Amino acid sequence: MIEIKLEQLSGESKSGNIGKINVKIGDEIKTGDILLQVESQKGNVSVKSNASGIVEKIVIDEGDRINIGDVLFEIDGVQNEECTKKTGGFNYFNTLMKPQKKEIEVDITIIGAGPGGYVAAIYAAKQGKKVVVIEKEHVGGTCLNHGCIPTKALVRSSEIYRNIKKADSFGIFAENISVDMKKVINRKDKIKNQLKSGIEYLFEKHEIEKLDGNGKIVDENTVFVKANRTETTINTKDIIIATGSETSTVPIKGIDSKNVLTSKEALNMTSLPKKLVIVGGGVIGMEFAFIYESFGVEVFVVEYADEILASLDEDVCDEITEIAKENGIKLYTGSKVEAIDETENGESIVSFIKDGESKYISCDKVLVAVGRQPYFEGLGIEELGIEMHQNKKGIQINEKMQTNIPNIYAIGDVTNILQLAHVASHQGMVAVDNILGKVKNIDYSAVPSAIFTEPEIAVVGITEKIAREKGVEIEIGKFPMSANGKALTLGDAKGFVKIIKNKSTGKIIGSTIIGPHATDLLSSVTLCINNGLTTEQITETIFAHPTTSESIHEAALNVEGGAIHFAE
Ligand SMILES: Cc1cc2nc3c(=O)[nH]c(=O)nc-3n(C[C@H](O)[C@H](O)[C@H](O)COP(=O)(O)OP(=O)(O)OC[C@H]3O[C@@H](n4cnc5c(N)ncnc54)[C@H](O)[C@@H]3O)c2cc1C
């Protein structure tokens, strides 16, 4: 096995960020091939291969921070001089290094090891199934490597910084505080790696075989994986597709220019830009807006819709918009980005139209956060005739997670129903239950979602807006955090709890919480909705004092005749 390491960078640089990686596991490479780009403060370098062979392992990831001497790839092959000596050319691999062929028999083949795939694998293996998981990059998928967990690690660092900045209001004085983004990113990577090792340990413990490489479905009982000079044919009873999603782009002039980042790169910025324009004021865009604003970056959000976080109720949008503005985030809603141009001094100009007028913002980085689309490249689903949604925006499944081929299931972002990690995991368990013969239908009526702005926002069930659109007769109970003792002691008393009751049944059908720890608070309301509880049953429950959860009790009391600690 040959390790390809980072040998040098531009100028005196000792470390840099991984840019685009040009190869994937299983690729055959030759000496001199450009494997990847590394960006350092002194400029970009292309890392060339000093070996020929098959890429067996990709140790790094786009956006990672690396130092000279770090291992980048593991190659099954030979180092350059040796290669030329032995072979005199590159037909060597076609003759001597024929791929090994392997055939295995399993119960379930899972393609993709994100929160959909890896949870399904563990759940199935615990129930005695022989499972193989195919993963082309890293276990944990988008969620663990470039999504939920890395963003929340950054959210936490930004929260700490925000709290220290206002420490004097608590009677605590701190001087000369500053942010070291390298440490922020290192901390994030440590958490990510710890969780990745955890999944790998669980795979081992439950005897789940993991194959590195790209999975391709040949027919409903055969999956093929080519990697590590090994071509594996898997004979399988059932297949679960869990291949996730990829970043969407929009046809904006200059979208590929140097200063433009996706969320993946934004999670690895080891130095802070002075000015950041975020294109897209949805969940991902707004989480980054609050993170970078807290770190002292001047943040501009340009959003096409008339509101940021437009799927939320108007009162929630108004609250978070006001807080964002108070914090200094500049919001341009109802605005269409036309171009991102580079200037002579290396900055970018974002041009957009708002109310028919052209506007321009100069900045050093642009984060494009306009959504994600299902990923199924090379899976072979078109040849197999697997049906998609009408707009081709996701694999069509029924309530049991089955595609139109009954023993092929699809879960998670690739189905494009709700792009959330916990939905992917739950769908995975539903798919496995059906494979095991337990008839299970998924129910999406109590799916929580969490937005890690500052303060957090959490929504479950139906929103007020949707209930009214659908003509559902509802009653609303609201309670402001400013009337909650615990929120006041936290110094974080913005926001409110809103509970939506179905007037005819008395049952809780939705809730939105904006405020401190909203994302954790929401789980008790989720449990209520999932079990068909009424607001009256909440009022009869004793909530601990002093806790922010008392606001849920108060919001329910508000529906049932009036809150105790608040009068409108
Ligand atoms: C910045 C960001 C923040 C987010 N924050 C949150 C959050 O706070 N909460 C939340 O619920 N969700 C969040 N999400 C969304 C969440 O990450 C996804 O909903 C979730 O990861 C979907 O899981 P999945 O298993 O369907 O797919 P993924 O996690 O995308 O995993 C799919 C896996 O399949 C592999 N794969 C693809 N094709 C093949 C193939 N042919 N062969 C082998 N392997 C293959 C991929 O390499 C990948 O590892 C966030 C996303 C982003 C980008």
Coordinates of C-alpha atoms and ligand atoms in Angstrom, one line a residue:
M1 CA 0.0 0.0 0.0
I2 CA 1.4 3.4 -0.9
E3 CA 0.5 6.5 1.0
I4 CA 0.4 9.8 -1.0
K5 CA 1.2 12.7 1.3
L6 CA 1.1 16.4 1.1
E7 CA 4.7 17.2 0.2
Q8 CA 4.7 20.9 -0.3
L9 CA 2.6 24.1 -0.6
S10 CA 3.1 27.5 -2.1
G11 CA 5.8 29.7 -0.5
E12 CA 6.4 29.1 3.2
S13 CA 2.9 27.7 3.9
K14 CA 2.8 24.7 6.1
S15 CA -0.9 24.1 6.0
G16 CA -3.9 24.6 3.7
N17 CA -7.4 23.7 2.9
I18 CA -8.4 20.9 0.5
G19 CA -10.1 22.2 -2.5
K20 CA -11.6 20.0 -5.3
I21 CA -10.7 16.3 -5.1
N22 CA -10.5 14.9 -8.7
V23 CA -10.5 11.2 -8.0
K24 CA -12.7 8.8 -6.2
I25 CA -12.2 5.4 -4.6
G26 CA -11.6 2.7 -7.2
D27 CA -10.1 5.1 -9.8
E28 CA -7.0 4.1 -11.6
I29 CA -4.4 6.9 -11.5
K30 CA -1.0 7.5 -13.1
T31 CA 2.1 9.3 -11.9
G32 CA 1.6 13.0 -12.6
D33 CA -2.2 12.9 -12.5
I34 CA -3.6 15.9 -10.6
L35 CA -5.3 14.5 -7.6
L36 CA -6.5 17.6 -5.9
Q37 CA -6.1 21.3 -5.2
V38 CA -4.9 22.7 -1.9
E39 CA -5.5 26.3 -1.0
S40 CA -3.1 28.0 1.3
Q41 CA -2.6 31.7 2.2
K42 CA 0.3 31.9 -0.3
G43 CA -1.8 30.5 -3.2
N44 CA -3.2 27.3 -4.6
V45 CA -1.3 24.2 -5.5
S46 CA -2.2 21.1 -7.5
V47 CA -1.1 17.9 -5.8
K48 CA 0.1 15.4 -8.4
S49 CA 0.4 11.7 -7.9
N50 CA 3.8 10.2 -7.4
A51 CA 2.4 6.8 -7.8
S52 CA 0.4 4.7 -10.1
G53 CA -2.4 2.3 -9.1
I54 CA -5.8 2.2 -7.8
V55 CA -7.2 4.7 -5.2
E56 CA -8.0 2.5 -2.2
K57 CA -8.8 5.1 0.4
I58 CA -9.3 8.9 0.4
V59 CA -8.2 10.0 3.8
I60 CA -9.2 13.7 3.4
D61 CA -12.3 15.5 2.4
E62 CA -13.0 18.7 0.5
G63 CA -12.6 21.6 2.8
D64 CA -10.4 19.8 5.4
R65 CA -7.5 21.6 6.9
I66 CA -4.2 19.7 6.3
N67 CA -0.5 20.1 7.1
I68 CA 2.5 19.2 5.1
G69 CA 3.3 15.5 5.7
D70 CA -0.4 14.5 6.2
V71 CA -1.6 11.5 4.3
L72 CA -4.0 12.2 1.5
F73 CA -4.6 8.9 -0.3
E74 CA -3.8 5.3 0.0
I75 CA -2.9 3.7 -3.3
D76 CA -2.7 0.1 -4.2
G77 CA 0.1 0.3 -6.8
V78 CA 3.7 1.3 -7.1
Q79 CA 5.7 4.5 -6.6
N80 CA 6.8 6.3 -9.7
E81 CA 10.5 5.2 -10.4
E82 CA 9.6 1.7 -9.5
C83 CA 6.6 1.7 -11.7
T84 CA 8.5 2.9 -14.8
K85 CA 11.4 0.5 -14.1
K86 CA 9.1 -2.5 -13.7
T87 CA 6.7 -1.8 -16.5
G88 CA 8.1 0.8 -18.8
G89 CA 4.5 2.2 -19.2
F90 CA 1.1 2.1 -17.8
N91 CA -0.3 -1.1 -19.4
Y92 CA 1.2 -2.6 -16.2
F93 CA -2.2 -2.4 -14.4
N94 CA -4.1 -3.8 -17.3
T95 CA -1.8 -6.8 -17.3
L96 CA -0.5 -7.5 -13.8
M97 CA -3.0 -5.8 -11.5
K98 CA -6.2 -7.5 -12.7
P99 CA -9.0 -6.7 -10.2
Q100 CA -9.9 -9.3 -7.8
K101 CA -13.5 -10.6 -8.1
K102 CA -15.6 -11.4 -5.1
E103 CA -19.1 -12.6 -4.7
I104 CA -21.1 -12.4 -1.5
E105 CA -24.6 -13.3 -0.3
V106 CA -26.5 -11.1 2.1
D107 CA -30.0 -10.3 3.2
I108 CA -30.0 -6.5 2.9
T109 CA -27.7 -4.3 0.8
I110 CA -27.7 -0.6 1.8
I111 CA -26.2 1.9 -0.5
G112 CA -25.1 5.0 1.4
A113 CA -24.0 5.3 5.0
G114 CA -25.6 8.6 6.0
P115 CA -28.1 8.8 8.9
G116 CA -30.6 6.9 6.7
G117 CA -28.3 4.1 5.6
Y118 CA -26.3 3.5 8.8
V119 CA -29.3 3.5 11.1
A120 CA -31.1 1.1 8.9
A121 CA -28.0 -1.1 8.8
I122 CA -27.6 -1.3 12.6
Y123 CA -31.4 -1.7 13.1
A124 CA -31.5 -4.6 10.7
A125 CA -28.3 -6.3 12.0
K126 CA -29.6 -6.1 15.5
Q127 CA -32.6 -8.2 14.3
G128 CA -30.4 -10.9 12.9
K129 CA -30.1 -9.8 9.2
K130 CA -26.9 -10.1 7.3
V131 CA -26.2 -6.6 6.1
V132 CA -23.7 -5.0 3.8
V133 CA -23.3 -1.2 3.5
I134 CA -21.7 0.5 0.6
E135 CA -20.2 3.9 1.1
K136 CA -18.3 6.0 -1.5
E137 CA -17.0 8.6 1.0
H138 CA -17.4 8.6 4.8
V139 CA -19.8 7.0 7.2
G140 CA -22.2 9.5 8.6
G141 CA -23.0 11.0 5.2
T142 CA -23.8 14.6 4.8
C143 CA -25.2 14.9 8.3
L144 CA -22.1 14.0 10.1
N145 CA -19.4 15.2 7.7
H146 CA -20.8 18.4 6.1
G147 CA -24.2 19.0 7.7
C148 CA -26.0 18.8 11.0
I149 CA -23.1 18.0 13.4
P150 CA -20.4 20.3 11.9
T151 CA -22.8 23.2 11.7
K152 CA -23.9 22.7 15.3
A153 CA -20.3 22.6 16.5
L154 CA -19.8 26.0 14.9
V155 CA -23.1 27.2 16.3
R156 CA -21.9 26.3 19.8
S157 CA -18.6 28.2 19.3
S158 CA -20.5 31.2 18.1
E159 CA -22.9 31.0 21.0
I160 CA -20.0 30.9 23.5
Y161 CA -18.5 33.9 21.8
R162 CA -21.8 35.8 21.8
N163 CA -22.3 35.0 25.5
I164 CA -18.8 36.2 26.4
K165 CA -19.4 39.4 24.5
K166 CA -22.4 40.1 26.6
A167 CA -20.9 38.7 29.9
D168 CA -20.8 42.1 31.5
S169 CA -24.6 42.0 31.8
F170 CA -24.1 39.0 34.0
G171 CA -21.5 40.8 36.1
I172 CA -18.7 39.0 34.5
F173 CA -15.9 41.0 32.7
A174 CA -13.7 39.5 30.0
E175 CA -11.1 41.4 28.1
N176 CA -9.4 40.9 24.8
I177 CA -11.6 38.1 23.6
S178 CA -11.1 36.8 20.1
V179 CA -11.9 34.0 17.8
D180 CA -9.3 31.5 16.6
M181 CA -11.1 29.9 13.6
K182 CA -8.4 27.2 13.3
K183 CA -9.3 25.9 16.8
V184 CA -13.0 26.3 16.1
I185 CA -12.6 24.1 13.0
N186 CA -10.3 21.6 14.8
R187 CA -12.9 21.2 17.5
K188 CA -15.6 20.6 14.9
D189 CA -13.4 18.0 13.2
K190 CA -12.7 16.2 16.5
I191 CA -16.4 15.8 17.2
K192 CA -17.0 14.6 13.7
N193 CA -14.2 12.1 13.9
Q194 CA -15.4 10.8 17.3
L195 CA -18.9 10.2 15.9
K196 CA -17.5 8.5 12.7
S197 CA -15.4 6.1 14.8
G198 CA -18.5 5.4 16.9
I199 CA -20.5 4.3 13.8
E200 CA -17.5 2.2 12.6
Y201 CA -17.4 0.5 16.0
L202 CA -21.1 -0.2 15.9
F203 CA -20.7 -1.7 12.4
E204 CA -18.0 -4.0 13.7
K205 CA -19.9 -4.9 16.8
H206 CA -23.0 -5.9 14.8
E207 CA -20.9 -7.6 12.1
I208 CA -22.1 -5.2 9.3
E209 CA -19.8 -5.5 6.4
K210 CA -18.8 -2.1 4.9
L211 CA -17.6 -1.8 1.3
D212 CA -15.9 1.3 0.2
G213 CA -16.8 2.4 -3.3
N214 CA -19.7 3.3 -5.6
G215 CA -22.7 0.9 -5.5
K216 CA -24.5 0.2 -8.7
I217 CA -27.8 -1.8 -8.8
V218 CA -27.6 -4.4 -11.6
D219 CA -31.0 -6.0 -11.0
E220 CA -33.4 -6.3 -8.1
N221 CA -31.2 -9.0 -6.5
T222 CA -27.7 -7.9 -7.5
V223 CA -25.6 -4.9 -6.6
F224 CA -22.1 -4.3 -7.9
V225 CA -19.3 -2.4 -6.2
K226 CA -16.0 -1.6 -7.7
A227 CA -13.3 -0.5 -5.3
N228 CA -9.8 -1.3 -4.0
R229 CA -9.0 -3.4 -7.0
T230 CA -11.9 -5.6 -5.9
E231 CA -15.0 -6.0 -7.8
T232 CA -17.7 -7.3 -5.5
T233 CA -21.0 -8.8 -6.7
I234 CA -23.5 -8.8 -4.0
N235 CA -26.4 -11.3 -4.2
T236 CA -29.1 -9.8 -2.0
K237 CA -32.7 -10.4 -1.0
D238 CA -33.5 -6.7 -0.5
I239 CA -31.9 -3.3 -1.3
I240 CA -32.2 0.0 0.4
I241 CA -31.1 3.1 -1.5
A242 CA -29.9 5.8 0.9
T243 CA -27.7 7.9 -1.4
G244 CA -28.7 11.3 0.0
S245 CA -28.5 14.6 -1.7
E246 CA -26.0 17.1 -3.1
T247 CA -25.8 20.9 -3.1
S248 CA -28.1 22.5 -5.7
T249 CA -26.8 25.3 -7.8
V250 CA -28.6 28.1 -9.6
P251 CA -27.7 29.6 -13.0
I252 CA -26.1 32.7 -11.7
K253 CA -23.2 34.3 -13.7
G254 CA -20.0 33.8 -11.7
I255 CA -21.4 31.1 -9.4
D256 CA -18.2 29.1 -9.9
S257 CA -15.9 32.0 -9.2
K258 CA -13.1 31.8 -6.6
N259 CA -14.8 33.4 -3.6
V260 CA -18.0 31.4 -3.9
L261 CA -18.5 28.7 -1.2
T262 CA -21.0 26.0 -0.6
S263 CA -21.9 25.0 3.0
K264 CA -19.3 22.3 2.8
E265 CA -16.5 24.8 2.3
A266 CA -18.0 27.3 4.7
L267 CA -17.6 24.7 7.4
N268 CA -13.9 24.7 7.0
M269 CA -13.0 28.4 6.7
T270 CA -10.0 28.8 9.0
S271 CA -9.9 32.6 8.6
L272 CA -12.9 34.9 8.8
P273 CA -13.9 37.0 5.9
K274 CA -14.7 40.7 6.6
K275 CA -17.8 40.7 4.6
L276 CA -19.9 37.6 3.7
V277 CA -22.9 37.6 1.3
I278 CA -25.2 34.6 1.8
V279 CA -27.3 33.8 -1.2
G280 CA -30.4 32.1 0.3
G281 CA -32.2 32.9 3.5
G282 CA -33.5 29.4 4.2
V283 CA -32.4 27.2 7.1
I284 CA -28.8 26.6 6.1
G285 CA -28.3 30.2 5.0
M286 CA -29.7 31.6 8.2
E287 CA -27.8 29.3 10.5
F288 CA -24.5 30.4 8.8
A289 CA -25.7 34.0 9.0
F290 CA -26.0 33.9 12.8
I291 CA -22.7 31.9 13.2
Y292 CA -20.6 34.4 11.2
E293 CA -22.4 37.5 12.5
S294 CA -21.5 36.4 16.0
F295 CA -17.9 36.0 15.0
G296 CA -17.8 39.6 13.9
V297 CA -18.3 39.2 10.2
E298 CA -20.4 41.7 8.3
V299 CA -23.2 39.4 7.0
F300 CA -25.6 40.2 4.1
V301 CA -28.4 37.7 3.2
V302 CA -30.0 38.0 -0.2
E303 CA -33.2 36.0 -0.4
Y304 CA -35.5 35.5 -3.4
A305 CA -38.7 35.0 -1.3
D306 CA -40.4 37.9 0.5
E307 CA -39.3 36.5 3.9
I308 CA -36.3 34.7 5.3
L309 CA -37.3 31.2 6.5
A310 CA -40.4 31.6 4.4
S311 CA -42.1 28.3 5.4
L312 CA -42.5 29.5 9.0
D313 CA -45.6 31.4 10.3
E314 CA -45.6 35.2 9.9
D315 CA -45.2 35.9 13.6
V316 CA -42.1 33.6 13.8
C317 CA -40.6 35.2 10.6
D318 CA -41.2 38.6 12.1
E319 CA -39.5 37.7 15.4
I320 CA -36.4 36.2 13.8
T321 CA -36.2 38.9 11.2
E322 CA -36.2 41.6 13.9
I323 CA -33.5 39.7 16.0
A324 CA -31.4 39.2 12.9
K325 CA -31.6 42.9 12.1
E326 CA -30.8 43.9 15.7
N327 CA -27.7 41.7 15.6
G328 CA -26.6 43.6 12.5
I329 CA -27.4 41.0 9.8
K330 CA -28.4 42.9 6.6
L331 CA -31.4 41.2 5.0
Y332 CA -32.5 41.7 1.4
T333 CA -35.7 39.7 0.8
G334 CA -37.6 39.7 -2.5
S335 CA -34.2 40.0 -4.2
K336 CA -32.9 38.1 -7.2
V337 CA -29.2 37.6 -7.5
E338 CA -28.0 38.2 -11.1
A339 CA -24.2 37.9 -11.0
I340 CA -21.2 37.4 -8.8
D341 CA -18.2 39.2 -10.3
E342 CA -14.6 39.2 -9.3
T343 CA -12.8 42.5 -8.9
E344 CA -9.2 43.3 -9.6
N345 CA -8.4 43.3 -5.9
G346 CA -9.7 39.8 -5.4
E347 CA -13.1 40.7 -3.9
S348 CA -16.5 39.8 -5.3
I349 CA -19.4 42.0 -6.2
V350 CA -22.8 40.4 -5.8
S351 CA -25.4 42.1 -8.1
F352 CA -29.1 41.7 -7.5
I353 CA -32.4 43.2 -8.3
K354 CA -34.7 44.3 -5.5
D355 CA -38.0 46.1 -6.2
G356 CA -36.9 46.6 -9.8
E357 CA -33.7 48.3 -8.8
S358 CA -30.2 47.0 -9.3
K359 CA -28.1 46.7 -6.1
Y360 CA -24.5 45.7 -5.5
I361 CA -22.6 44.4 -2.4
S362 CA -18.9 44.0 -2.4
C363 CA -17.6 41.2 -0.1
D364 CA -14.7 38.8 0.3
K365 CA -16.7 35.6 0.3
V366 CA -20.1 34.5 -1.1
L367 CA -21.9 31.5 0.4
V368 CA -24.5 30.0 -1.9
A369 CA -27.2 28.2 0.2
V370 CA -30.0 27.6 -2.2
G371 CA -31.0 24.1 -1.3
R372 CA -30.1 20.5 -2.0
Q373 CA -31.2 18.0 -4.6
P374 CA -31.4 14.1 -4.5
Y375 CA -28.3 12.3 -5.5
F376 CA -28.4 9.1 -7.5
E377 CA -25.6 9.3 -10.0
G378 CA -24.3 6.0 -11.3
L379 CA -26.8 4.0 -9.2
G380 CA -28.4 2.5 -12.3
I381 CA -31.9 3.4 -11.3
E382 CA -32.9 4.7 -14.7
E383 CA -31.9 1.5 -16.4
L384 CA -33.9 -0.4 -13.8
G385 CA -37.0 1.7 -14.4
I386 CA -37.2 2.9 -10.8
E387 CA -39.9 5.6 -10.8
M388 CA -39.2 9.1 -9.8
H389 CA -41.6 11.9 -8.6
Q390 CA -43.2 13.6 -11.5
N391 CA -40.7 16.4 -11.5
K392 CA -37.8 13.9 -11.4
K393 CA -36.8 15.4 -8.0
G394 CA -36.6 12.3 -6.0
I395 CA -37.2 8.5 -5.9
Q396 CA -40.9 7.7 -5.6
I397 CA -41.8 5.5 -2.6
N398 CA -44.9 4.3 -0.9
E399 CA -45.6 4.5 2.9
K400 CA -43.5 1.4 3.4
M401 CA -40.5 3.0 1.7
Q402 CA -40.8 0.7 -1.3
T403 CA -40.1 1.9 -4.8
N404 CA -42.1 0.5 -7.7
I405 CA -39.8 -2.6 -7.5
P406 CA -41.1 -4.1 -4.2
N407 CA -37.8 -5.4 -2.8
I408 CA -35.9 -2.1 -3.5
Y409 CA -36.6 0.5 -0.9
A410 CA -35.4 4.2 -0.8
I411 CA -35.0 6.4 2.2
G412 CA -33.7 9.8 3.2
D413 CA -32.9 12.8 1.1
V414 CA -32.9 10.8 -2.1
T415 CA -36.7 10.5 -1.8
N416 CA -36.9 14.3 -1.4
I417 CA -39.8 14.1 1.0
L418 CA -38.3 16.0 3.9
Q419 CA -34.6 16.6 3.9
L420 CA -33.9 16.0 7.6
A421 CA -31.5 13.5 9.2
H422 CA -34.0 12.1 11.7
V423 CA -36.6 11.6 8.9
A424 CA -33.9 9.6 6.9
S425 CA -33.2 7.5 10.0
H426 CA -36.9 6.9 10.8
Q427 CA -37.6 6.0 7.1
G428 CA -34.7 3.5 7.4
M429 CA -36.3 1.8 10.4
V430 CA -39.7 1.7 8.6
A431 CA -38.0 0.1 5.5
V432 CA -36.3 -2.5 7.7
D433 CA -39.5 -3.3 9.6
N434 CA -41.3 -3.9 6.3
I435 CA -38.4 -6.1 5.1
L436 CA -38.7 -8.1 8.3
G437 CA -42.4 -8.6 7.5
K438 CA -43.8 -6.3 10.2
V439 CA -46.2 -4.1 8.2
K440 CA -45.4 -0.5 9.0
N441 CA -46.6 2.7 7.3
I442 CA -44.8 6.0 7.9
D443 CA -46.7 8.9 9.3
Y444 CA -45.3 12.4 8.7
S445 CA -47.9 14.3 10.8
A446 CA -45.5 14.8 13.8
V447 CA -42.1 15.5 12.2
P448 CA -40.1 18.0 14.2
S449 CA -37.6 20.3 12.5
A450 CA -34.9 22.3 14.2
I451 CA -33.4 25.6 13.1
F452 CA -30.2 26.6 14.9
T453 CA -30.4 30.4 14.6
E454 CA -30.0 32.5 17.7
P455 CA -32.5 32.0 19.3
E456 CA -33.4 28.5 18.0
I457 CA -36.6 27.8 16.2
A458 CA -38.4 24.4 16.3
V459 CA -41.5 23.4 14.5
V460 CA -43.6 20.2 14.6
G461 CA -46.8 19.2 12.9
I462 CA -48.9 21.8 11.1
T463 CA -48.1 25.5 11.1
E464 CA -50.8 28.1 11.6
K465 CA -50.4 29.3 8.0
I466 CA -51.0 25.8 6.6
A467 CA -53.9 25.0 9.0
R468 CA -55.6 28.2 7.8
E469 CA -54.9 27.5 4.1
K470 CA -56.4 24.0 4.6
G471 CA -59.4 25.5 6.4
V472 CA -58.8 23.5 9.6
E473 CA -60.6 25.1 12.5
I474 CA -57.9 25.8 15.1
E475 CA -57.3 27.6 18.4
I476 CA -53.9 29.1 19.1
G477 CA -52.2 29.4 22.5
K478 CA -49.1 31.6 22.8
F479 CA -46.8 32.4 25.7
P480 CA -43.8 34.8 25.5
M481 CA -40.4 33.8 26.8
S482 CA -40.1 37.2 28.4
A483 CA -42.7 36.0 31.0
N484 CA -40.7 32.8 31.8
G485 CA -38.5 33.0 34.8
K486 CA -35.8 30.6 33.6
A487 CA -35.5 32.4 30.2
L488 CA -34.9 35.6 32.1
T489 CA -32.2 34.0 34.3
L490 CA -30.5 32.8 31.1
G491 CA -30.5 36.3 29.8
D492 CA -32.2 34.9 26.8
A493 CA -35.9 35.8 26.9
K494 CA -36.7 36.4 23.3
G495 CA -39.3 34.4 21.4
F496 CA -42.5 32.5 22.3
V497 CA -44.2 29.1 22.4
K498 CA -47.2 28.6 20.1
I499 CA -49.5 25.6 20.3
I500 CA -52.1 24.8 17.7
K501 CA -55.2 22.9 18.8
N502 CA -57.7 21.3 16.4
K503 CA -60.9 22.9 17.6
S504 CA -63.1 19.9 16.8
T505 CA -61.0 17.2 18.4
G506 CA -59.1 19.2 21.1
K507 CA -55.9 17.5 19.9
I508 CA -52.7 19.3 19.5
I509 CA -51.8 19.3 15.8
G510 CA -48.8 21.7 15.7
S511 CA -46.4 23.9 17.6
T512 CA -43.7 26.4 16.9
I513 CA -41.2 27.4 19.5
I514 CA -38.7 30.3 19.1
G515 CA -36.5 30.9 22.1
P516 CA -33.7 29.4 24.2
H517 CA -33.3 25.6 23.8
A518 CA -36.4 25.6 21.5
T519 CA -35.1 22.6 19.6
D520 CA -34.9 20.5 22.8
L521 CA -38.1 21.8 24.2
L522 CA -40.1 20.8 21.2
S523 CA -39.7 17.0 21.8
S524 CA -42.4 17.0 24.5
V525 CA -44.9 18.6 22.2
T526 CA -43.8 16.1 19.5
L527 CA -44.6 13.3 21.8
C528 CA -48.0 14.8 22.5
I529 CA -48.9 15.2 18.8
N530 CA -47.7 11.7 18.0
N531 CA -49.9 10.3 20.7
G532 CA -52.9 12.3 20.0
L533 CA -52.9 14.3 23.3
T534 CA -55.0 17.4 23.9
T535 CA -54.0 20.8 25.1
E536 CA -56.1 20.0 28.2
Q537 CA -53.9 17.0 29.0
I538 CA -50.9 19.3 28.9
T539 CA -52.6 21.7 31.3
E540 CA -53.1 18.7 33.7
T541 CA -49.4 17.9 33.6
I542 CA -46.9 19.2 36.2
F543 CA -43.9 20.9 34.6
A544 CA -40.8 21.5 36.7
H545 CA -40.0 25.0 37.9
P546 CA -38.0 27.0 36.9
T547 CA -37.6 25.7 33.4
T548 CA -38.3 27.0 30.0
S549 CA -40.6 24.1 29.5
E550 CA -43.2 25.8 31.7
S551 CA -43.9 28.0 28.6
I552 CA -45.4 24.9 26.9
H553 CA -47.7 24.5 29.9
E554 CA -48.6 28.2 29.8
A555 CA -49.2 28.1 26.1
A556 CA -51.6 25.2 26.6
L557 CA -53.3 27.0 29.5
N558 CA -53.6 30.0 27.1
V559 CA -55.6 27.9 24.7
E560 CA -57.7 26.5 27.5
G561 CA -58.8 29.8 29.0
G562 CA -55.7 31.8 29.8
A563 CA -52.1 31.6 30.9
I564 CA -51.2 32.2 34.5
H565 CA -48.1 34.4 34.2
F566 CA -49.2 36.5 31.3
A567 CA -52.1 38.7 30.3
E568 CA -52.8 40.0 26.8
Ligands
LIG1 C1 -25.1 22.5 6.2 C2 -26.2 21.4 6.5 C3 -26.8 21.4 7.7 C4 -27.8 20.5 8.1 N1 -28.3 20.5 9.3 C5 -29.3 19.7 9.6 C6 -29.8 19.6 10.9 O1 -29.5 20.4 11.8 N2 -30.8 18.7 11.2 C7 -31.3 17.8 10.2 O2 -32.1 17.0 10.5 N3 -30.7 17.8 9.0 C8 -29.8 18.7 8.7 N4 -29.2 18.7 7.4 C9 -29.7 17.7 6.4 C10 -29.2 16.3 6.6 O3 -27.8 16.4 6.6 C11 -29.7 15.4 5.6 O4 -31.1 15.4 5.6 C12 -29.3 13.9 5.9 O5 -27.9 13.8 5.9 C13 -29.8 13.0 4.9 O6 -29.4 11.7 5.2 P1 -29.3 10.5 4.1 O7 -28.9 9.3 4.8 O8 -30.5 10.5 3.3 O9 -28.2 11.1 3.1 P2 -26.7 11.5 3.3 O10 -26.4 12.0 4.7 O11 -26.4 12.5 2.2 O12 -25.8 10.2 3.0 C14 -25.8 9.6 1.8 C15 -24.5 8.8 1.7 O13 -24.5 8.0 0.5 C16 -23.3 8.0 -0.1 N5 -23.5 7.6 -1.5 C17 -24.2 8.3 -2.5 N6 -24.2 7.5 -3.6 C18 -23.5 6.4 -3.4 C19 -23.2 5.2 -4.2 N7 -23.6 5.1 -5.4 N8 -22.5 4.3 -3.6 C20 -22.1 4.4 -2.3 N9 -22.3 5.4 -1.5 C21 -23.1 6.4 -2.1 C22 -22.7 9.4 0.1 O14 -21.3 9.4 0.0 C23 -23.3 9.7 1.5 O15 -22.3 9.4 2.5 C24 -28.2 19.6 7.1 C25 -27.6 19.6 5.8 C26 -26.6 20.5 5.5 C27 -26.0 20.5 4.2

